[in-house]
Tab-separated table of C-alpha atoms and ligand atoms in Angstrom:
chain	number	residue	atom	x	y	z
A	648	PHE	CA	228.176	236.960	53.567
A	649	PHE	CA	226.651	239.292	56.079
A	650	SER	CA	229.594	241.849	56.311
A	651	GLY	CA	229.360	242.084	52.760
A	652	GLY	CA	232.842	242.912	52.337
A	653	GLY	CA	232.959	246.075	50.186
A	654	GLY	CA	230.094	248.316	48.621
A	655	GLY	CA	227.661	245.435	47.393
A	656	GLY	CA	227.549	243.529	50.796
A	657	GLY	CA	224.515	245.757	52.080
A	658	LYS	CA	222.439	244.604	49.258
A	659	THR	CA	223.404	240.911	49.672
A	660	LEU	CA	221.818	241.033	53.079
A	661	LEU	CA	219.018	242.463	51.742
A	662	ASP	CA	218.650	239.971	49.194
A	663	TYR	CA	218.845	237.135	51.998
A	664	PHE	CA	216.356	238.205	53.951
A	665	SER	CA	214.295	238.648	51.391
A	666	LEU	CA	214.290	235.035	50.728
A	667	VAL	CA	214.223	233.621	53.956
A	668	ILE	CA	211.159	235.969	55.520
A	669	LEU	CA	208.794	234.342	53.032
A	670	CYS	CA	208.831	230.354	53.090
A	671	HIS	CA	205.459	229.518	51.792
A	672	LYS	CA	203.842	229.640	48.436
A	673	LEU	CA	200.180	228.612	47.548
A	674	GLN	CA	201.048	224.782	46.259
A	675	GLU	CA	199.484	221.167	46.075
A	676	SER	CA	200.836	218.059	47.494
A	677	MET	CA	202.883	215.997	45.204
A	678	LEU	CA	200.590	213.154	45.644
A	679	SER	CA	197.410	215.019	44.861
A	680	SER	CA	195.829	214.939	41.566
A	681	ALA	CA	195.739	218.542	41.315
A	682	SER	CA	199.544	219.194	41.773
A	683	SER	CA	201.059	218.587	38.407
A	684	PHE	CA	203.679	216.475	39.620
A	685	ARG	CA	204.190	212.662	37.901
A	686	ASN	CA	207.690	210.900	38.405
A	687	TYR	CA	206.502	208.287	40.142
A	688	ARG	CA	209.900	206.066	38.941
A	689	GLY	CA	210.735	205.537	42.543
A	690	VAL	CA	207.500	204.042	43.313
A	691	LEU	CA	207.911	201.670	40.312
A	692	ASN	CA	211.050	200.994	41.447
A	693	TRP	CA	209.197	200.011	44.973
A	694	CYS	CA	206.993	197.944	43.248
A	695	VAL	CA	210.062	195.930	41.774
A	696	VAL	CA	211.690	195.835	44.831
A	697	MET	CA	208.721	194.266	46.859
A	698	LEU	CA	207.540	192.103	44.132
A	699	VAL	CA	211.277	190.771	44.241
A	700	LEU	CA	211.399	190.547	47.960
A	701	SER	CA	207.798	188.746	48.199
A	702	ASN	CA	208.813	186.198	45.449
A	703	ALA	CA	212.436	185.207	46.981
A	704	ARG	CA	211.105	183.036	49.914
A	705	LEU	CA	209.166	181.107	47.646
A	706	PHE	CA	212.050	181.169	45.125
A	707	LEU	CA	214.068	179.881	47.893
A	708	GLU	CA	211.769	177.333	49.086
A	709	ASN	CA	211.174	176.052	45.563
A	710	LEU	CA	215.108	175.885	44.921
A	711	LEU	CA	215.486	174.080	47.914
A	712	ARG	CA	212.263	171.816	47.620
A	713	TYR	CA	212.639	170.651	43.871
A	714	GLY	CA	215.969	172.148	42.553
A	715	ILE	CA	216.361	174.444	39.307
A	716	LEU	CA	212.549	174.457	37.545
A	717	VAL	CA	214.153	175.474	34.142
A	718	ASP	CA	214.912	172.056	32.811
A	719	PRO	CA	216.110	171.977	29.353
A	720	ILE	CA	214.832	168.794	28.674
A	721	GLN	CA	211.627	170.111	29.890
A	722	VAL	CA	211.567	173.198	27.801
A	723	VAL	CA	212.286	171.255	24.641
A	724	SER	CA	209.656	168.461	25.334
A	725	LEU	CA	206.990	171.622	25.256
A	726	PHE	CA	207.911	171.534	21.530
A	727	LEU	CA	208.677	167.889	20.610
A	728	LYS	CA	207.254	164.845	21.330
A	729	ASP	CA	209.539	162.513	19.515
A	730	PRO	CA	213.254	163.893	19.429
A	731	TYR	CA	213.566	162.091	15.833
A	732	SER	CA	210.722	164.600	14.010
A	733	TRP	CA	210.851	167.858	14.450
A	734	PRO	CA	207.655	169.156	12.489
A	735	ALA	CA	207.361	172.757	13.916
A	736	ALA	CA	211.140	173.582	12.713
A	737	CYS	CA	210.599	171.634	9.371
A	738	LEU	CA	207.262	174.172	9.185
A	739	VAL	CA	209.323	177.287	9.862
A	740	ILE	CA	212.261	176.394	7.489
A	741	VAL	CA	209.447	175.341	4.745
A	742	SER	CA	207.861	178.846	5.066
A	743	ASN	CA	211.030	180.495	3.672
A	744	VAL	CA	209.032	179.285	0.052
A	745	PHE	CA	206.545	181.647	0.476
A	746	ILE	CA	209.235	184.459	0.961
A	747	PHE	CA	210.872	183.487	-2.305
A	748	VAL	CA	207.301	183.407	-4.028
A	749	ALA	CA	206.803	187.338	-2.917
A	750	LEU	CA	210.326	188.436	-3.674
A	751	TYR	CA	209.885	186.836	-7.210
A	752	THR	CA	206.093	188.221	-7.863
A	753	GLU	CA	207.302	191.692	-6.863
A	754	ARG	CA	210.244	191.420	-9.335
A	755	LYS	CA	208.141	190.433	-12.222
A	756	LEU	CA	205.861	193.184	-11.619
A	757	ALA	CA	208.632	195.642	-11.134
A	758	MET	CA	210.173	194.307	-14.416
A	759	GLY	CA	206.359	194.785	-16.041
A	760	SER	CA	206.469	190.928	-16.832
A	761	ILE	CA	203.428	190.072	-14.919
A	762	SER	CA	200.211	192.190	-14.790
A	763	GLU	CA	198.887	194.104	-11.689
A	764	LYS	CA	196.204	191.296	-11.802
A	765	VAL	CA	198.292	188.325	-12.076
A	766	GLY	CA	200.427	189.718	-9.311
A	767	LEU	CA	197.171	190.249	-7.160
A	768	LEU	CA	196.119	186.794	-7.772
A	769	ILE	CA	199.674	184.877	-6.822
A	770	TYR	CA	199.827	187.238	-3.878
A	771	ILE	CA	196.067	185.777	-2.637
A	772	PHE	CA	197.006	182.334	-3.191
A	773	ASN	CA	200.610	182.643	-1.359
A	774	LEU	CA	199.040	184.533	1.391
A	775	THR	CA	195.892	181.735	1.537
A	776	VAL	CA	198.236	179.279	1.705
A	777	ILE	CA	200.649	180.941	4.298
A	778	LEU	CA	197.714	180.598	6.848
A	779	CYS	CA	195.900	177.593	5.704
A	780	PHE	CA	199.078	175.333	5.267
A	781	PRO	CA	200.238	175.248	8.554
A	782	MET	CA	197.038	174.979	9.809
A	783	VAL	CA	196.511	171.602	8.062
A	784	VAL	CA	199.775	169.959	9.171
A	785	VAL	CA	199.271	171.169	12.678
A	786	LEU	CA	195.652	169.374	12.670
A	787	LYS	CA	196.813	166.624	11.124
A	788	LEU	CA	200.325	165.818	12.238
A	789	PRO	CA	199.889	164.188	15.918
A	790	SER	CA	203.200	164.525	16.843
A	791	ILE	CA	203.271	168.632	16.751
A	792	THR	CA	202.921	169.400	20.358
A	793	PRO	CA	200.384	172.759	21.468
A	794	VAL	CA	203.242	175.011	21.901
A	795	GLY	CA	205.172	174.159	19.300
A	796	GLY	CA	201.833	174.077	16.969
A	797	ALA	CA	201.196	177.590	18.618
A	798	PHE	CA	204.701	178.655	18.019
A	799	THR	CA	204.381	177.741	14.167
A	800	LEU	CA	201.444	179.498	13.689
A	801	GLY	CA	202.733	182.418	15.334
A	802	VAL	CA	205.552	182.684	13.150
A	803	TYR	CA	203.421	182.055	9.999
A	804	THR	CA	200.871	184.860	10.928
A	805	ILE	CA	203.353	187.371	11.533
A	806	LEU	CA	204.763	185.959	7.835
A	807	PHE	CA	201.359	186.888	6.533
A	808	LEU	CA	200.981	190.148	7.886
A	809	LYS	CA	204.716	190.889	7.030
A	810	LEU	CA	204.317	190.079	3.069
A	811	TYR	CA	201.087	191.698	3.280
A	812	SER	CA	202.994	195.136	4.107
A	813	TYR	CA	205.354	194.285	1.697
A	814	LYS	CA	202.538	193.612	-1.468
A	815	ASP	CA	201.103	197.261	-0.541
A	816	VAL	CA	204.224	199.389	-0.030
A	817	ASN	CA	205.808	198.324	-3.240
A	818	ARG	CA	202.171	198.676	-5.110
A	819	TRP	CA	202.509	201.988	-3.649
A	820	CYS	CA	205.655	202.754	-4.920
A	821	ARG	CA	204.864	201.522	-8.194
A	822	VAL	CA	201.598	203.933	-8.085
A	823	ARG	CA	203.637	206.688	-7.009
A	824	THR	CA	206.276	206.363	-9.992
A	825	GLN	CA	203.790	206.239	-12.653
A	826	VAL	CA	201.955	208.967	-11.257
A	827	LYS	CA	205.301	211.122	-11.244
A	828	ALA	CA	205.889	209.606	-14.596
A	829	ARG	CA	202.642	210.639	-15.606
A	830	SER	CA	202.881	214.317	-14.410
A	831	LEU	CA	206.842	214.506	-15.974
A	832	SER	CA	208.449	214.690	-12.872
A	833	ARG	CA	212.101	213.764	-13.437
A	834	SER	CA	212.511	211.673	-9.876
A	835	LEU	CA	212.018	208.337	-10.740
A	836	SER	CA	212.363	206.793	-7.016
A	837	CYS	CA	210.133	206.699	-4.012
A	838	PRO	CA	210.954	209.537	-1.589
A	839	SER	CA	211.929	208.714	1.720
A	840	SER	CA	211.256	211.481	4.982
A	841	PRO	CA	214.551	213.564	5.300
A	842	SER	CA	214.961	213.442	8.956
A	843	ALA	CA	215.107	209.566	8.313
A	844	SER	CA	217.513	210.133	5.681
A	845	SER	CA	220.279	211.698	7.814
A	846	CYS	CA	220.694	208.753	10.122
A	847	MET	CA	220.629	206.249	7.169
A	848	GLN	CA	223.860	204.575	5.782
A	849	SER	CA	222.603	203.605	2.360
A	850	HIS	CA	219.205	204.717	0.464
A	851	VAL	CA	217.283	202.420	-1.215
A	852	SER	CA	215.069	203.597	-3.847
A	853	TYR	CA	212.412	201.214	-5.719
A	854	PRO	CA	212.784	199.124	-7.210
A	855	GLY	CA	216.390	198.798	-5.870
A	856	ASN	CA	214.600	197.440	-2.533
A	857	LEU	CA	213.584	193.974	-4.077
A	858	SER	CA	216.848	192.140	-3.006
A	859	LEU	CA	217.003	189.015	-0.733
A	860	ARG	CA	218.993	190.921	1.682
A	861	ASP	CA	216.469	193.443	1.817
A	862	MET	CA	213.639	190.768	2.369
A	863	TYR	CA	215.083	188.973	5.214
A	864	TYR	CA	215.984	192.309	7.292
A	865	PHE	CA	212.417	193.035	6.650
A	866	VAL	CA	211.364	189.401	7.532
A	867	PHE	CA	213.475	189.578	11.069
A	868	ALA	CA	213.101	193.118	11.691
A	869	PRO	CA	210.705	193.671	14.989
A	870	THR	CA	207.875	195.087	12.677
A	871	LEU	CA	205.226	194.285	10.894
A	872	CYS	CA	204.941	197.186	8.506
A	873	TYR	CA	207.558	197.394	5.587
A	874	GLU	CA	209.407	200.222	4.773
A	875	LEU	CA	212.158	200.937	1.832
A	876	ASN	CA	214.652	202.877	4.444
A	877	PHE	CA	214.030	201.780	8.217
A	878	PRO	CA	215.419	204.401	10.482
A	879	ARG	CA	218.747	202.649	11.826
A	880	SER	CA	220.650	203.161	14.353
A	881	GLU	CA	224.647	203.920	14.672
A	882	SER	CA	225.746	200.768	16.122
A	883	ILE	CA	225.103	197.768	18.456
A	884	ARG	CA	225.725	198.898	22.229
A	885	MET	CA	226.789	195.947	23.977
A	886	GLY	CA	225.562	196.592	27.107
A	887	PHE	CA	222.008	197.118	26.103
A	888	LEU	CA	222.240	193.785	24.571
A	889	LEU	CA	223.150	191.938	27.526
A	890	ARG	CA	220.850	193.527	29.690
A	891	ARG	CA	218.052	192.784	27.615
A	892	LEU	CA	219.276	188.884	27.396
A	893	PHE	CA	219.861	188.863	31.073
A	894	GLU	CA	215.984	190.152	31.226
A	895	MET	CA	214.513	187.311	28.961
A	896	TRP	CA	216.702	184.670	31.142
A	897	MET	CA	215.101	185.946	33.997
A	898	VAL	CA	211.158	185.337	33.083
A	899	PRO	CA	211.430	181.332	33.378
A	900	ILE	CA	212.603	181.714	36.704
A	901	ILE	CA	210.477	184.216	38.055
A	902	ARG	CA	207.357	182.163	36.646
A	903	SER	CA	208.598	179.212	38.045
A	904	SER	CA	208.361	180.990	41.221
A	905	MET	CA	204.837	181.845	40.842
A	906	LYS	CA	203.792	178.108	40.328
A	907	PRO	CA	202.331	177.458	43.287
A	908	LEU	CA	199.822	180.352	43.630
A	909	GLN	CA	198.956	179.713	39.786
A	910	VAL	CA	196.031	177.792	40.870
A	911	CYS	CA	194.683	179.912	43.788
A	912	SER	CA	193.498	183.294	41.857
A	913	CYS	CA	193.791	185.380	38.764
A	914	VAL	CA	196.467	187.682	40.053
A	915	PRO	CA	199.334	185.577	39.430
A	916	ASN	CA	197.971	184.711	35.742
A	917	HIS	CA	197.635	188.322	35.599
A	918	LEU	CA	201.431	189.143	36.893
A	919	ILE	CA	202.987	186.200	34.356
A	920	TRP	CA	200.755	188.332	31.776
A	921	LEU	CA	202.662	191.423	32.748
A	922	ILE	CA	206.384	189.787	32.713
A	923	PHE	CA	205.818	188.480	29.588
A	924	PHE	CA	204.616	191.717	28.352
A	925	TYR	CA	207.993	193.224	29.570
A	926	CYS	CA	210.178	190.110	28.030
A	927	PHE	CA	208.437	190.243	24.812
A	928	PHE	CA	207.788	193.727	24.160
A	929	HIS	CA	210.722	195.315	26.116
A	930	SER	CA	213.604	192.677	26.339
A	931	SER	CA	212.950	190.487	23.282
A	932	MET	CA	212.260	192.917	20.369
A	933	ASN	CA	214.819	195.482	21.880
A	934	PHE	CA	217.417	192.918	21.781
A	935	VAL	CA	216.407	191.898	18.043
A	936	ALA	CA	216.435	195.730	17.039
A	937	GLU	CA	219.582	196.208	18.694
A	938	LEU	CA	221.282	193.342	16.804
A	939	LEU	CA	219.652	194.365	13.667
A	940	ARG	CA	220.285	198.301	14.489
A	941	PHE	CA	216.685	198.843	13.914
A	942	GLY	CA	215.915	202.383	14.802
A	943	ASP	CA	211.823	202.350	15.625
A	944	ARG	CA	211.940	201.076	19.354
A	945	GLU	CA	208.019	202.179	19.943
A	946	PHE	CA	207.050	198.850	20.446
A	947	TYR	CA	204.254	200.000	23.145
A	948	ARG	CA	203.018	203.280	24.833
A	949	ASP	CA	201.851	204.190	27.923
A	950	TRP	CA	198.868	201.325	28.042
A	951	TRP	CA	198.791	201.212	31.543
A	952	ASN	CA	197.489	204.669	31.784
A	953	SER	CA	194.913	204.068	29.707
A	954	GLU	CA	191.375	205.382	30.816
A	955	THR	CA	189.386	203.889	27.749
A	956	ILE	CA	189.600	200.534	25.935
A	957	THR	CA	190.383	202.108	22.682
A	958	TYR	CA	193.465	203.708	24.019
A	959	PHE	CA	194.369	200.306	25.523
A	960	TRP	CA	194.166	199.314	21.897
A	961	GLN	CA	195.979	201.882	20.305
A	962	ASN	CA	198.737	201.720	22.845
A	963	TRP	CA	199.634	197.965	23.990
A	964	ASN	CA	201.018	196.391	20.911
A	965	ILE	CA	202.181	198.897	18.407
A	966	PRO	CA	203.382	196.924	15.829
A	967	VAL	CA	200.007	195.214	15.133
A	968	HIS	CA	198.002	198.253	15.651
A	969	LYS	CA	200.509	200.246	13.407
A	970	TRP	CA	199.967	197.139	10.879
A	971	CYS	CA	195.877	197.104	11.146
A	972	LEU	CA	195.925	200.895	10.931
A	973	ARG	CA	197.924	201.355	7.193
A	974	HIS	CA	197.159	198.035	5.815
A	975	PHE	CA	193.494	197.716	6.864
A	976	TYR	CA	191.748	200.344	9.000
A	977	LYS	CA	192.900	203.857	6.637
A	978	PRO	CA	192.434	201.788	3.288
A	979	LEU	CA	188.815	200.921	4.447
A	980	LEU	CA	188.012	204.650	5.562
A	981	ARG	CA	189.423	205.613	2.156
A	982	ARG	CA	187.083	203.215	0.146
A	983	GLY	CA	184.152	204.778	2.011
A	984	ALA	CA	183.471	202.586	4.748
A	985	GLY	CA	182.081	204.168	8.144
A	986	LYS	CA	184.233	204.593	11.384
A	987	LEU	CA	182.159	202.107	13.132
A	988	LEU	CA	182.116	199.015	10.402
A	989	SER	CA	186.053	199.589	9.908
A	990	GLN	CA	186.908	199.593	13.482
A	991	SER	CA	184.297	196.023	13.918
A	992	ALA	CA	186.245	194.802	10.861
A	993	VAL	CA	189.403	195.238	12.228
A	994	PHE	CA	188.478	193.340	15.732
A	995	PHE	CA	186.784	190.916	13.623
A	996	ALA	CA	189.979	190.109	11.754
A	997	SER	CA	191.793	190.313	15.085
A	998	ALA	CA	189.402	188.266	17.051
A	999	PHE	CA	189.669	185.406	14.087
A	1000	PHE	CA	193.739	185.345	14.227
A	1001	HIS	CA	193.609	185.141	17.933
A	1002	GLU	CA	191.120	182.233	17.558
A	1003	TYR	CA	193.380	180.584	14.918
A	1004	LEU	CA	196.286	180.692	17.417
A	1005	VAL	CA	194.620	179.437	20.045
A	1006	SER	CA	192.274	176.751	19.021
A	1007	VAL	CA	194.300	175.094	16.263
A	1008	PRO	CA	197.040	174.189	18.192
A	1009	LEU	CA	194.959	172.743	20.880
A	1010	ARG	CA	193.129	171.311	18.503
A	1011	MET	CA	189.750	172.228	19.791
A	1012	PHE	CA	186.842	174.966	18.403
A	1013	ARG	CA	185.480	176.787	21.456
A	1014	LEU	CA	185.495	180.673	20.123
A	1015	TRP	CA	186.771	181.876	23.689
A	1016	ALA	CA	189.346	183.780	22.218
A	1017	PHE	CA	187.110	185.021	19.426
A	1018	MET	CA	184.409	186.352	21.721
A	1019	GLY	CA	186.771	187.887	23.855
A	1020	MET	CA	188.081	190.016	21.091
A	1021	MET	CA	185.172	191.112	19.836
A	1022	ALA	CA	183.775	191.680	23.338
A	1023	GLN	CA	186.278	194.762	23.307
A	1024	LEU	CA	184.052	197.067	20.990
A	1025	PRO	CA	180.687	196.809	23.307
A	1026	LEU	CA	183.373	197.367	26.163
A	1027	ALA	CA	185.088	200.006	24.857
A	1028	TRP	CA	181.456	202.002	24.113
A	1029	PHE	CA	180.485	201.048	27.787
A	1030	VAL	CA	183.840	202.515	29.355
A	1031	ALA	CA	183.761	205.431	27.209
A	1032	LYS	CA	180.399	206.269	27.996
A	1033	PHE	CA	179.965	205.556	31.590
A	1034	LEU	CA	183.661	205.940	33.208
A	1035	ARG	CA	185.792	208.883	32.984
A	1036	GLY	CA	189.569	209.284	34.545
A	1037	ASN	CA	190.838	206.983	37.511
A	1038	TYR	CA	187.227	204.894	37.149
A	1039	GLY	CA	188.087	204.206	33.508
A	1040	ASN	CA	191.711	203.228	34.081
A	1041	ALA	CA	190.437	200.831	37.167
A	1042	ALA	CA	188.007	199.656	34.208
A	1043	VAL	CA	190.382	198.714	31.810
A	1044	TRP	CA	192.696	196.915	34.395
A	1045	LEU	CA	189.781	194.816	35.889
A	1046	SER	CA	189.394	194.045	32.337
A	1047	LEU	CA	193.018	192.474	31.926
A	1048	ILE	CA	192.797	191.109	35.523
A	1049	ILE	CA	189.762	189.399	35.161
A	1050	GLY	CA	188.961	188.675	31.393
A	1051	GLN	CA	192.173	187.171	30.461
A	1052	PRO	CA	192.165	184.879	32.866
A	1053	ILE	CA	188.809	184.035	32.402
A	1054	ALA	CA	189.598	182.986	28.684
A	1055	VAL	CA	192.905	180.778	29.793
A	1056	LEU	CA	190.739	179.113	32.148
A	1057	MET	CA	188.017	178.161	29.691
A	1058	TYR	CA	190.576	176.930	27.254
A	1059	VAL	CA	192.419	174.882	30.213
A	1060	HIS	CA	189.160	173.393	31.384
A	1061	ASP	CA	187.881	172.129	27.964
A	1062	TYR	CA	191.295	170.952	26.874
A	1063	TYR	CA	191.351	168.914	30.011
A	1064	VAL	CA	187.991	167.753	29.786
A	1065	THR	CA	188.498	166.979	26.001
A	1066	HIS	CA	192.150	165.562	26.016
A	1067	CYS	CA	193.578	164.284	29.731
A	1068	GLN	CA	190.749	163.572	31.741
A	1069	ASP	CA	191.928	159.993	31.940
A	1070	ASP	CA	195.484	160.778	31.905
A	1071	PRO	CA	196.326	160.288	35.596
A	1072	THR	CA	199.411	162.116	35.570
A	1073	ILE	CA	198.054	165.231	33.863
A	1074	THR	CA	195.354	165.232	36.543
A	1075	GLU	CA	197.773	165.098	39.079
A	1076	ALA	CA	199.701	168.148	37.433
A	1077	LEU	CA	196.578	170.323	36.855
B	1314	LIG	C1	190.953	199.591	14.940
B	1314	LIG	C2	191.938	200.169	15.241
B	1314	LIG	C3	192.945	200.573	14.239
B	1314	LIG	C4	191.356	201.865	15.303
B	1314	LIG	O1	192.494	202.904	15.909
B	1314	LIG	P1	192.265	203.885	16.153
B	1314	LIG	O2	193.519	204.966	16.668
B	1314	LIG	O3	191.294	203.816	17.528
B	1314	LIG	O4	191.416	204.797	15.108
B	1314	LIG	P2	191.209	206.452	14.722
B	1314	LIG	O5	189.837	206.437	14.531
B	1314	LIG	O6	191.468	206.933	16.162
B	1314	LIG	O7	192.077	206.901	13.905
B	1314	LIG	C5	193.258	206.665	13.270
B	1314	LIG	C6	193.707	207.377	11.995
B	1314	LIG	O8	192.997	207.124	11.426
B	1314	LIG	C7	193.100	208.505	10.611
B	1314	LIG	N1	191.122	208.532	10.176
B	1314	LIG	C8	190.114	208.496	11.026
B	1314	LIG	N2	189.204	208.716	10.406
B	1314	LIG	C9	189.356	208.815	9.453
B	1314	LIG	C10	188.647	208.807	7.825
B	1314	LIG	N3	187.320	208.931	7.811
B	1314	LIG	N4	189.340	209.028	6.946
B	1314	LIG	C11	191.000	209.170	6.942
B	1314	LIG	N5	191.882	208.899	7.804
B	1314	LIG	C12	190.816	209.011	9.162
B	1314	LIG	C13	192.800	209.441	11.900
B	1314	LIG	O9	193.534	210.605	11.608
B	1314	LIG	C14	194.143	208.731	12.498
B	1314	LIG	O10	195.446	209.040	11.714
B	1314	LIG	P3	197.263	209.154	12.182
B	1314	LIG	O11	196.951	207.576	12.977
B	1314	LIG	O12	197.546	209.274	11.655
B	1314	LIG	O13	196.823	210.204	13.676
B	1314	LIG	C15	192.246	200.241	16.586
B	1314	LIG	O14	191.525	199.865	17.983
B	1314	LIG	C16	193.350	198.814	16.531
B	1314	LIG	O15	194.241	198.757	16.061
B	1314	LIG	N6	192.205	197.697	16.537
B	1314	LIG	C17	193.298	196.393	16.864
B	1314	LIG	C18	194.211	196.128	17.896
B	1314	LIG	C19	194.628	195.168	17.943
B	1314	LIG	O16	193.814	193.395	17.529
B	1314	LIG	N7	195.651	194.345	18.416
B	1314	LIG	C20	195.948	193.043	18.797
B	1314	LIG	C21	197.044	192.862	19.807
B	1314	LIG	S1	197.207	191.292	20.508
């Protein structure tokens, strides 16, 4: 290298010395916020390793003392009081009736056998019954456990949001077709986005989408927003599917290892919430999406970087946020409602559903969940006005670490006072 070998040797030596002579440049330390460095993947892995290590001792201790805590009989007893009566499962099976009513109504509307007004009336009736019927059954039937009730109401709420979306999208397709027909367009079908069509195998256009197969694909797909042609992935990746399945099975084990800490502070409660976020929004949804080859995997965005409460609600639960924007918020804005009124209406509806999903299965109406959700509006205003950057991010984390366990504690306390004060086994367990 130094002798250079040939005519170019001197030039190479010069290059070398020019490079080694300068070894400093103006730059920030990586951990400084002024540096543009943002890759903290190693730190995240360190957190996971620390979490596993700090819980391993507890996990082993539990295993030796109590054996495996994930007892399938116990899990089943959360859903069932009496093994001969399966009210929650029966309710979920009955929900198919509402799906058939929606599909049948859409077919009639597409054929022009019923008017838009009659179709809307049928939908209003169908959607109202979807919310009221399981509520009445859960309240009246003592054999339904709180977990079974919450699961059933969750299924019905998801179905309500899905069928609402189904109604809107099919109506938009009809309006589009009519507008096109009026403007003498030759195309009678609903267009799809050009980028999406490239990865689609079969392209459906209205009213060809009104089939049982299409309806049930939407019912099981991990989204609340209906579309005629969902983006699809090319194949099912078995490795990916198994990894998500493994993660889903890990959650009850980690949760059990935290049991002894649960009563001490709100931090384990918060950790369990984080683990469930990962399990539900990442593992389960990706598992279902992979199985159905559902292409849009944006189930959450980086809510952990939220510097405002608004950013948190825009990014933490994307399926619900997407539904709120598409079927509630934007239609309200289009009808001339102000931004604040529309936002308040969305949070009011969300507060209603949160309360519905907690109060009905527990059979007690305390409005803690409702108030917690409605409190997001003034909290969002406060954080946006007075806190910026990292302070805003810390405020969002604090509201999650403290606010949510307080609401849970309120319900646990009230449930204990009203239902189990006299039951020595439950008193001992708490
Ligand atoms: C209420 C809520 C929908 C507001 O969402 P947001 O993103 O803050 O609303 P923004 O005002 O920023 O506007 C969003 C969209 O509306 C559009 N928009 C805003 N004002 C508009 C107007 N006057 N006319 C038409 N469109 C308008 C914006 O362009 C934007 O469109 P884009 O999505 O295509 O970019 C959101 O906070 C939310 O989803 N809240 C409830 C969340 C919830 O309960 N989740 C439950 C989890 S368990």
